[in-house]
């Protein structure tokens, strides 16, 4: 398992062809559509479309969308094969405007291996999860493993100390409830410390 290192293409100019392609997959009841497309062996293009008639604020971290890849395991269940590494610098976080029918394009690594499965992307945006279409790909089965190295390199261990193992996993795997659970447990811990003084 590795962290996702997508990077937004600031030179991208949307055209009618890609807009039509994304809209064929798009669910109109969602504010945003996340769409993945295999461009080359080494990477996917991932597009984020604003389905609304309003301009939306899109949260970014160091010019990255908060996305990770998921894959179906041997039991056919969606599991993360990447994690998200949060920056500890406050200047890393900002938002950008996405106009109606506006599209953001980012590129993200494609993996290789012998395990044939479905891949999709998971996005965390404004406290909600969005999922892309899926594609058949091959990965290494070990990418499902949450190793000690990953725990040390991510925010996992810090989050686990405060909020427990399950919440720590939710945070690095971009679960919409992860941050809320973490803050609730952090505030509870602070309240208990205040009362004990």
PDB file of C-alpha atoms in Angstrom:
ATOM      1  CA  UNK A   1       0.000   0.000   0.000  1.00  0.00           C
ATOM      2  CA  UNK A   2       1.252   3.470  -0.890  1.00  0.00           C
ATOM      3  CA  UNK A   3      -0.085   6.987  -0.465  1.00  0.00           C
ATOM      4  CA  UNK A   4      -1.892   8.641  -3.349  1.00  0.00           C
ATOM      5  CA  UNK A   5       0.151  11.364  -5.031  1.00  0.00           C
ATOM      6  CA  UNK A   6      -2.206  12.748  -7.679  1.00  0.00           C
ATOM      7  CA  UNK A   7      -1.459  16.186  -9.045  1.00  0.00           C
ATOM      8  CA  UNK A   8      -3.961  18.544 -10.654  1.00  0.00           C
ATOM      9  CA  UNK A   9      -3.297  19.481 -14.276  1.00  0.00           C
ATOM     10  CA  UNK A  10      -3.494  23.274 -14.290  1.00  0.00           C
ATOM     11  CA  UNK A  11      -3.065  23.317 -18.098  1.00  0.00           C
ATOM     12  CA  UNK A  12      -6.155  21.149 -18.719  1.00  0.00           C
ATOM     13  CA  UNK A  13      -8.816  22.703 -20.948  1.00  0.00           C
ATOM     14  CA  UNK A  14     -12.147  20.801 -20.875  1.00  0.00           C
ATOM     15  CA  UNK A  15     -13.839  20.082 -24.191  1.00  0.00           C
ATOM     16  CA  UNK A  16     -17.282  18.792 -25.200  1.00  0.00           C
ATOM     17  CA  UNK A  17     -15.945  15.290 -25.878  1.00  0.00           C
ATOM     18  CA  UNK A  18     -14.697  14.667 -22.335  1.00  0.00           C
ATOM     19  CA  UNK A  19     -17.726  16.450 -20.840  1.00  0.00           C
ATOM     20  CA  UNK A  20     -20.095  14.126 -22.750  1.00  0.00           C
ATOM     21  CA  UNK A  21     -18.029  11.086 -21.744  1.00  0.00           C
ATOM     22  CA  UNK A  22     -18.188  12.008 -18.051  1.00  0.00           C
ATOM     23  CA  UNK A  23     -21.886  12.878 -18.187  1.00  0.00           C
ATOM     24  CA  UNK A  24     -22.719   9.394 -19.537  1.00  0.00           C
ATOM     25  CA  UNK A  25     -21.467   8.034 -16.215  1.00  0.00           C
ATOM     26  CA  UNK A  26     -22.726  10.959 -14.132  1.00  0.00           C
ATOM     27  CA  UNK A  27     -25.457  10.571 -11.504  1.00  0.00           C
ATOM     28  CA  UNK A  28     -27.475  13.760 -11.572  1.00  0.00           C
ATOM     29  CA  UNK A  29     -28.435  13.502  -7.888  1.00  0.00           C
ATOM     30  CA  UNK A  30     -24.760  13.960  -6.906  1.00  0.00           C
ATOM     31  CA  UNK A  31     -23.208  17.410  -6.792  1.00  0.00           C
ATOM     32  CA  UNK A  32     -19.958  15.986  -8.116  1.00  0.00           C
ATOM     33  CA  UNK A  33     -19.031  13.212 -10.519  1.00  0.00           C
ATOM     34  CA  UNK A  34     -15.684  11.456 -10.227  1.00  0.00           C
ATOM     35  CA  UNK A  35     -14.630   9.741 -13.444  1.00  0.00           C
ATOM     36  CA  UNK A  36     -11.527   7.660 -14.138  1.00  0.00           C
ATOM     37  CA  UNK A  37      -9.993   6.810 -17.485  1.00  0.00           C
ATOM     38  CA  UNK A  38      -6.908   4.732 -18.292  1.00  0.00           C
ATOM     39  CA  UNK A  39      -4.606   6.901 -20.388  1.00  0.00           C
ATOM     40  CA  UNK A  40      -1.321   4.978 -20.334  1.00  0.00           C
ATOM     41  CA  UNK A  41       0.052   1.921 -18.528  1.00  0.00           C
ATOM     42  CA  UNK A  42       1.520   4.066 -15.782  1.00  0.00           C
ATOM     43  CA  UNK A  43      -1.373   6.342 -14.828  1.00  0.00           C
ATOM     44  CA  UNK A  44      -5.094   7.111 -14.802  1.00  0.00           C
ATOM     45  CA  UNK A  45      -6.664  10.431 -15.616  1.00  0.00           C
ATOM     46  CA  UNK A  46      -9.247  11.294 -12.975  1.00  0.00           C
ATOM     47  CA  UNK A  47     -11.847  13.981 -13.673  1.00  0.00           C
ATOM     48  CA  UNK A  48     -14.068  15.847 -11.219  1.00  0.00           C
ATOM     49  CA  UNK A  49     -17.220  17.403 -12.712  1.00  0.00           C
ATOM     50  CA  UNK A  50     -19.521  19.941 -11.075  1.00  0.00           C
ATOM     51  CA  UNK A  51     -23.067  18.710 -11.809  1.00  0.00           C
ATOM     52  CA  UNK A  52     -24.810  21.662 -10.194  1.00  0.00           C
ATOM     53  CA  UNK A  53     -25.899  25.081 -11.449  1.00  0.00           C
ATOM     54  CA  UNK A  54     -23.819  26.670  -8.694  1.00  0.00           C
ATOM     55  CA  UNK A  55     -20.133  27.444  -8.359  1.00  0.00           C
ATOM     56  CA  UNK A  56     -18.682  25.020  -5.805  1.00  0.00           C
ATOM     57  CA  UNK A  57     -15.702  25.395  -3.508  1.00  0.00           C
ATOM     58  CA  UNK A  58     -13.395  22.387  -3.922  1.00  0.00           C
ATOM     59  CA  UNK A  59     -11.015  21.624  -1.051  1.00  0.00           C
ATOM     60  CA  UNK A  60      -7.441  20.872  -2.081  1.00  0.00           C
ATOM     61  CA  UNK A  61      -4.241  19.884  -0.307  1.00  0.00           C
ATOM     62  CA  UNK A  62      -1.035  21.085  -1.985  1.00  0.00           C
ATOM     63  CA  UNK A  63      -2.823  21.057  -5.359  1.00  0.00           C
ATOM     64  CA  UNK A  64      -4.040  17.489  -4.849  1.00  0.00           C
ATOM     65  CA  UNK A  65      -7.600  16.161  -4.727  1.00  0.00           C
ATOM     66  CA  UNK A  66      -8.172  14.020  -1.643  1.00  0.00           C
ATOM     67  CA  UNK A  67      -8.542  10.691  -3.453  1.00  0.00           C
ATOM     68  CA  UNK A  68      -7.377   7.124  -2.966  1.00  0.00           C
ATOM     69  CA  UNK A  69      -7.730   3.966  -5.039  1.00  0.00           C
ATOM     70  CA  UNK A  70      -9.851   1.061  -3.893  1.00  0.00           C
ATOM     71  CA  UNK A  71      -9.998  -2.454  -5.344  1.00  0.00           C
ATOM     72  CA  UNK A  72     -12.191  -5.499  -4.909  1.00  0.00           C
ATOM     73  CA  UNK A  73     -10.466  -8.144  -2.801  1.00  0.00           C
ATOM     74  CA  UNK A  74     -10.743 -11.924  -3.236  1.00  0.00           C
ATOM     75  CA  UNK A  75     -14.192 -11.786  -1.601  1.00  0.00           C
ATOM     76  CA  UNK A  76     -15.422  -9.101  -3.990  1.00  0.00           C
ATOM     77  CA  UNK A  77     -15.432  -6.384  -1.297  1.00  0.00           C
ATOM     78  CA  UNK A  78     -14.112  -2.885  -1.942  1.00  0.00           C
ATOM     79  CA  UNK A  79     -10.931  -2.274   0.079  1.00  0.00           C
ATOM     80  CA  UNK A  80      -8.349   0.539  -0.008  1.00  0.00           C
ATOM     81  CA  UNK A  81      -5.066  -0.097  -1.794  1.00  0.00           C
ATOM     82  CA  UNK A  82      -3.802   3.437  -1.126  1.00  0.00           C
ATOM     83  CA  UNK A  83      -3.950   5.775   1.841  1.00  0.00           C
ATOM     84  CA  UNK A  84      -4.060   9.539   2.216  1.00  0.00           C
ATOM     85  CA  UNK A  85      -1.227  11.416   3.914  1.00  0.00           C
ATOM     86  CA  UNK A  86      -2.455  14.648   5.481  1.00  0.00           C
ATOM     87  CA  UNK A  87      -0.089  17.601   5.561  1.00  0.00           C
ATOM     88  CA  UNK A  88       0.820  19.078   8.935  1.00  0.00           C
ATOM     89  CA  UNK A  89       1.285  22.529   7.386  1.00  0.00           C
ATOM     90  CA  UNK A  90      -1.763  24.785   7.524  1.00  0.00           C
ATOM     91  CA  UNK A  91      -0.695  26.506   4.286  1.00  0.00           C
ATOM     92  CA  UNK A  92      -1.214  23.229   2.405  1.00  0.00           C
ATOM     93  CA  UNK A  93      -4.989  23.566   2.590  1.00  0.00           C
ATOM     94  CA  UNK A  94      -7.008  25.838   0.354  1.00  0.00           C
ATOM     95  CA  UNK A  95     -10.038  25.763  -1.922  1.00  0.00           C
ATOM     96  CA  UNK A  96     -10.635  26.502  -5.568  1.00  0.00           C
ATOM     97  CA  UNK A  97     -13.801  27.449  -7.425  1.00  0.00           C
ATOM     98  CA  UNK A  98     -15.402  24.957  -9.797  1.00  0.00           C
ATOM     99  CA  UNK A  99     -17.969  26.522 -12.104  1.00  0.00           C
ATOM    100  CA  UNK A 100     -21.155  24.709 -13.274  1.00  0.00           C
ATOM    101  CA  UNK A 101     -20.096  21.968 -15.728  1.00  0.00           C
ATOM    102  CA  UNK A 102     -16.513  22.778 -14.754  1.00  0.00           C
ATOM    103  CA  UNK A 103     -13.989  19.931 -14.703  1.00  0.00           C
ATOM    104  CA  UNK A 104     -10.800  19.407 -12.732  1.00  0.00           C
ATOM    105  CA  UNK A 105      -8.349  16.868 -14.134  1.00  0.00           C
ATOM    106  CA  UNK A 106      -5.720  15.075 -12.091  1.00  0.00           C
ATOM    107  CA  UNK A 107      -3.367  12.184 -12.826  1.00  0.00           C
ATOM    108  CA  UNK A 108      -2.858   9.233 -10.514  1.00  0.00           C
ATOM    109  CA  UNK A 109      -0.597   6.182 -10.601  1.00  0.00           C
ATOM    110  CA  UNK A 110      -1.678   2.886 -12.136  1.00  0.00           C
ATOM    111  CA  UNK A 111      -0.308  -0.285 -10.549  1.00  0.00           C
ATOM    112  CA  UNK A 112       0.801  -3.619 -11.966  1.00  0.00           C
ATOM    113  CA  UNK A 113       0.546  -7.172 -10.692  1.00  0.00           C
ATOM    114  CA  UNK A 114      -1.026 -10.575 -11.222  1.00  0.00           C
ATOM    115  CA  UNK A 115      -4.288 -10.126  -9.273  1.00  0.00           C
ATOM    116  CA  UNK A 116      -7.072  -9.188 -11.725  1.00  0.00           C
ATOM    117  CA  UNK A 117      -9.729  -7.019 -10.119  1.00  0.00           C
ATOM    118  CA  UNK A 118     -11.810  -3.859 -10.373  1.00  0.00           C
ATOM    119  CA  UNK A 119     -10.314  -0.499  -9.418  1.00  0.00           C
ATOM    120  CA  UNK A 120     -12.138   2.705  -8.508  1.00  0.00           C
ATOM    121  CA  UNK A 121     -11.350   6.049  -6.883  1.00  0.00           C
ATOM    122  CA  UNK A 122     -12.786   7.401  -3.658  1.00  0.00           C
ATOM    123  CA  UNK A 123     -12.936  11.164  -3.106  1.00  0.00           C
ATOM    124  CA  UNK A 124     -13.485  13.019   0.159  1.00  0.00           C
ATOM    125  CA  UNK A 125     -14.984  16.439  -0.477  1.00  0.00           C
ATOM    126  CA  UNK A 126     -16.770  18.672   2.038  1.00  0.00           C
ATOM    127  CA  UNK A 127     -17.486  15.784   4.420  1.00  0.00           C
ATOM    128  CA  UNK A 128     -18.926  13.483   1.757  1.00  0.00           C
ATOM    129  CA  UNK A 129     -17.555  10.534  -0.200  1.00  0.00           C
ATOM    130  CA  UNK A 130     -17.846  10.222  -3.966  1.00  0.00           C
ATOM    131  CA  UNK A 131     -16.842   7.161  -6.004  1.00  0.00           C
ATOM    132  CA  UNK A 132     -15.702   6.890  -9.597  1.00  0.00           C
ATOM    133  CA  UNK A 133     -16.618   4.362 -12.220  1.00  0.00           C
ATOM    134  CA  UNK A 134     -14.561   1.163 -12.032  1.00  0.00           C
ATOM    135  CA  UNK A 135     -12.124  -0.431 -14.478  1.00  0.00           C
ATOM    136  CA  UNK A 136     -10.650  -3.932 -14.700  1.00  0.00           C
ATOM    137  CA  UNK A 137      -6.946  -3.839 -13.843  1.00  0.00           C
ATOM    138  CA  UNK A 138      -4.203  -5.956 -12.314  1.00  0.00           C
ATOM    139  CA  UNK A 139      -2.516  -5.180  -9.002  1.00  0.00           C
ATOM    140  CA  UNK A 140      -0.209  -6.885  -6.544  1.00  0.00           C
ATOM    141  CA  UNK A 141      -2.301  -8.575  -3.831  1.00  0.00           C
ATOM    142  CA  UNK A 142       0.019  -7.124  -1.153  1.00  0.00           C
ATOM    143  CA  UNK A 143      -1.384  -3.646  -1.892  1.00  0.00           C
ATOM    144  CA  UNK A 144      -4.284  -4.439   0.435  1.00  0.00           C
ATOM    145  CA  UNK A 145      -1.859  -4.741   3.387  1.00  0.00           C
ATOM    146  CA  UNK A 146      -1.713  -1.942   5.951  1.00  0.00           C
ATOM    147  CA  UNK A 147       1.934  -2.398   6.939  1.00  0.00           C
ATOM    148  CA  UNK A 148       3.788  -0.969   9.939  1.00  0.00           C
ATOM    149  CA  UNK A 149       5.696   1.240   7.510  1.00  0.00           C
ATOM    150  CA  UNK A 150       2.441   2.757   6.255  1.00  0.00           C
ATOM    151  CA  UNK A 151       1.221   3.278   9.820  1.00  0.00           C
ATOM    152  CA  UNK A 152       4.435   5.153  10.642  1.00  0.00           C
ATOM    153  CA  UNK A 153       4.454   7.250   7.450  1.00  0.00           C
ATOM    154  CA  UNK A 154       0.776   8.258   7.562  1.00  0.00           C
ATOM    155  CA  UNK A 155      -1.291   9.996  10.236  1.00  0.00           C
ATOM    156  CA  UNK A 156      -2.442   6.571  11.434  1.00  0.00           C
ATOM    157  CA  UNK A 157      -0.459   6.276  14.680  1.00  0.00           C
ATOM    158  CA  UNK A 158      -1.223   9.822  15.841  1.00  0.00           C
ATOM    159  CA  UNK A 159      -4.923   9.340  15.121  1.00  0.00           C
ATOM    160  CA  UNK A 160      -4.950   5.916  16.808  1.00  0.00           C
ATOM    161  CA  UNK A 161      -3.549   7.368  20.065  1.00  0.00           C
ATOM    162  CA  UNK A 162      -6.426   9.834  20.223  1.00  0.00           C
ATOM    163  CA  UNK A 163      -9.357   8.007  18.636  1.00  0.00           C
ATOM    164  CA  UNK A 164      -8.565   4.291  18.318  1.00  0.00           C
ATOM    165  CA  UNK A 165      -7.687   1.951  15.473  1.00  0.00           C
ATOM    166  CA  UNK A 166     -10.969   2.021  13.540  1.00  0.00           C
ATOM    167  CA  UNK A 167     -11.138   5.811  13.450  1.00  0.00           C
ATOM    168  CA  UNK A 168      -7.458   5.991  12.467  1.00  0.00           C
ATOM    169  CA  UNK A 169      -8.212   3.762   9.473  1.00  0.00           C
ATOM    170  CA  UNK A 170     -11.198   5.914   8.529  1.00  0.00           C
ATOM    171  CA  UNK A 171      -8.981   8.999   8.512  1.00  0.00           C
ATOM    172  CA  UNK A 172      -6.213   7.656   6.268  1.00  0.00           C
ATOM    173  CA  UNK A 173      -8.752   5.906   4.015  1.00  0.00           C
ATOM    174  CA  UNK A 174     -10.781   9.135   3.548  1.00  0.00           C
ATOM    175  CA  UNK A 175     -13.980   7.940   5.190  1.00  0.00           C
ATOM    176  CA  UNK A 176     -16.495  10.790   5.398  1.00  0.00           C
ATOM    177  CA  UNK A 177     -17.085  10.115   9.120  1.00  0.00           C
ATOM    178  CA  UNK A 178     -13.410   9.846  10.077  1.00  0.00           C
ATOM    179  CA  UNK A 179     -12.698  13.485  10.915  1.00  0.00           C
ATOM    180  CA  UNK A 180     -15.991  13.870  12.801  1.00  0.00           C
ATOM    181  CA  UNK A 181     -15.313  10.775  14.932  1.00  0.00           C
ATOM    182  CA  UNK A 182     -11.765  11.941  15.594  1.00  0.00           C
ATOM    183  CA  UNK A 183     -12.899  15.397  16.762  1.00  0.00           C
ATOM    184  CA  UNK A 184     -15.602  13.917  19.001  1.00  0.00           C
ATOM    185  CA  UNK A 185     -13.059  11.631  20.701  1.00  0.00           C
ATOM    186  CA  UNK A 186     -10.468  14.412  20.941  1.00  0.00           C
ATOM    187  CA  UNK A 187     -12.986  16.773  22.565  1.00  0.00           C
ATOM    188  CA  UNK A 188     -14.101  14.039  24.963  1.00  0.00           C
ATOM    189  CA  UNK A 189     -10.475  13.430  25.963  1.00  0.00           C
ATOM    190  CA  UNK A 190      -9.935  17.154  26.528  1.00  0.00           C
ATOM    191  CA  UNK A 191     -13.103  17.410  28.628  1.00  0.00           C
ATOM    192  CA  UNK A 192     -12.022  14.471  30.792  1.00  0.00           C
ATOM    193  CA  UNK A 193      -8.583  16.031  31.335  1.00  0.00           C
ATOM    194  CA  UNK A 194     -10.188  19.352  32.295  1.00  0.00           C
ATOM    195  CA  UNK A 195     -12.532  17.663  34.786  1.00  0.00           C
ATOM    196  CA  UNK A 196      -9.679  15.713  36.387  1.00  0.00           C
ATOM    197  CA  UNK A 197      -7.734  18.905  37.207  1.00  0.00           C
TER     198      UNK A 197
END
